[in-house]
Structure formats: structure tokens, C-alpha cells
Coordinates of C-alpha atoms in Angstrom, one line a residue:
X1 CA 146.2 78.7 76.3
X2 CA 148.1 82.2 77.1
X3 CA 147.9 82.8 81.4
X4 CA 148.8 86.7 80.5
X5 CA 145.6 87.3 78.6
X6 CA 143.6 89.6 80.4
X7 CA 139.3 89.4 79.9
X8 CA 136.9 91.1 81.7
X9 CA 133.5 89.5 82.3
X10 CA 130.3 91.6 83.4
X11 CA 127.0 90.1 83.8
X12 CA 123.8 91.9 85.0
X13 CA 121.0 90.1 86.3
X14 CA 117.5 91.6 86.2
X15 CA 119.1 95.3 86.6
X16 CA 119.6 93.9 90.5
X17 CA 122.4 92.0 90.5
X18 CA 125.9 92.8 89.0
X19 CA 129.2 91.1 88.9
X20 CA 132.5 92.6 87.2
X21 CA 135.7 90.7 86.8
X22 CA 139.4 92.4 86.1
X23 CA 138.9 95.3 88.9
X24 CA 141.8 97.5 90.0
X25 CA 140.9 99.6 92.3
X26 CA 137.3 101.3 93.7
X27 CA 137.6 105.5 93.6
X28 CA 133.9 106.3 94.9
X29 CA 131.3 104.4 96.4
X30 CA 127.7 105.1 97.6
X31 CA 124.4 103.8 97.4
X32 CA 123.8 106.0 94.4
X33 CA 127.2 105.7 92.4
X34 CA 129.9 103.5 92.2
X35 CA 132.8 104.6 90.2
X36 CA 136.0 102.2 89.4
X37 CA 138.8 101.6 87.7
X38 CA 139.4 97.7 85.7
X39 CA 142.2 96.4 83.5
X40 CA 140.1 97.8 80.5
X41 CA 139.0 101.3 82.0
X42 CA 136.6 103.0 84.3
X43 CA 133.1 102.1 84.7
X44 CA 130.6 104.0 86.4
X45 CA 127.4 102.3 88.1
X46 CA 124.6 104.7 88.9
X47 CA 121.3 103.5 90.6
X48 CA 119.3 103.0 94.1
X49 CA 120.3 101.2 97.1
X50 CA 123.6 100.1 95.9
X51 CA 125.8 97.9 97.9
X52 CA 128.6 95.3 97.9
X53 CA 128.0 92.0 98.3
X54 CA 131.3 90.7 97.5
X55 CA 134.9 91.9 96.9
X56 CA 137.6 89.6 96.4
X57 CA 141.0 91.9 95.7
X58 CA 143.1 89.1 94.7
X59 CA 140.8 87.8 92.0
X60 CA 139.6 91.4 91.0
X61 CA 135.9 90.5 91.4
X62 CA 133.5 92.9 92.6
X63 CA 129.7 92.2 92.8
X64 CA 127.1 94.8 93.3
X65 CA 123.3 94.6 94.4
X66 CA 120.6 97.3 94.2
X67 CA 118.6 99.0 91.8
X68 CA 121.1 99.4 88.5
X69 CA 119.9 102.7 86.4
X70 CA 123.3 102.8 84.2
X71 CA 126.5 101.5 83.4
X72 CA 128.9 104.1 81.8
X73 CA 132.5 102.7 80.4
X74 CA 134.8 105.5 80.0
X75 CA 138.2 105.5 77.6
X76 CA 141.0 103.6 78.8
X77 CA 143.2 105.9 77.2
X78 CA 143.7 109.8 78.6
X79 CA 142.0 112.0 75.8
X80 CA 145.6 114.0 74.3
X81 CA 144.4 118.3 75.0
X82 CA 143.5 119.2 71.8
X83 CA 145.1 122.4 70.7
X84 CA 142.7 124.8 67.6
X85 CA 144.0 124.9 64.1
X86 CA 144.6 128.6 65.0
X87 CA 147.3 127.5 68.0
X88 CA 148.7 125.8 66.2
X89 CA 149.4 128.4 62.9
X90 CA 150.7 130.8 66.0
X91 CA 153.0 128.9 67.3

């Protein structure tokens, strides 16, 4: 088996429990958001009461208890600016 292959595991129990492997780096944290960045993108949690229960850096495991409303993954990859079909002509 390949030691470079990087997974990312996420398990939710009962909307009041979550656990994500591969995490970077934490940008924002309250008991109503929690926004951060993994090997495979951002993820934001939104819900009540939120709160760590466990960070371990070196294994990039983070688990969060509270009221989960919403997990969000957002693109890895930066979106390229998108220039109109007119800008372009114009150039």
C-alpha cells in the first residue's frame, strides 16, 4: 500500500457529533460556524453550540460537538475570473 495517498474521512453522528480527518488549518471558529481548510478543500460547519472536543495537529483530526445544521464543501481549486465574450472581442 502507497504511504503518500491522502483520504479524508468525515463521519457525523446523530447531527451531534462530527469527526474530520486530513485538516490543515482552522480560519474561523464559533459556536455558530466553523470554517476550515483540509487536504481536499474548505468545509464550512454551521449549527448551535458548537465546540471542539478534540484537535490533534499532527494527525489532522479535528472533532466537533453541537447541534450540526450544515456541512458546505467548497472547490479546492480557485475559480479562474471569468472575462464576457464581449472582453474578450475588445481586447
Amino acid at each position: 500500500m502507497n504511504d503518500n495517498i491522502i483520504t479524508q474521512d468525515i463521519s457525523l453522528h446523530n447531527r451531534k457529533e462530527l469527526s474530520i480527518s486530513s485538516v490543515k488549518k482552522i480560519n474561523n471558529l464559533n459556536d455558530v460556524l466553523f470554517d476550515i481548510d483540509t487536504n481536499f478543500g474548505r468545509i464550512k460547519i454551521e449549527g448551535k453550540n458548537l465546540d471542539i472536543v478534540s484537535l490533534d495537529i499532527d494527525k489532522g483530526i479535528l472533532i466537533i460537538k453541537g447541534e450540526i445544521d450544515k456541512l458546505e464543501f467548497l472547490d479546492k481549486a480557485k475559480k479562474k475570473e471569468q472575462t464576457s465574450f464581449i472582453a474578450k472581442i475588445f481586447k
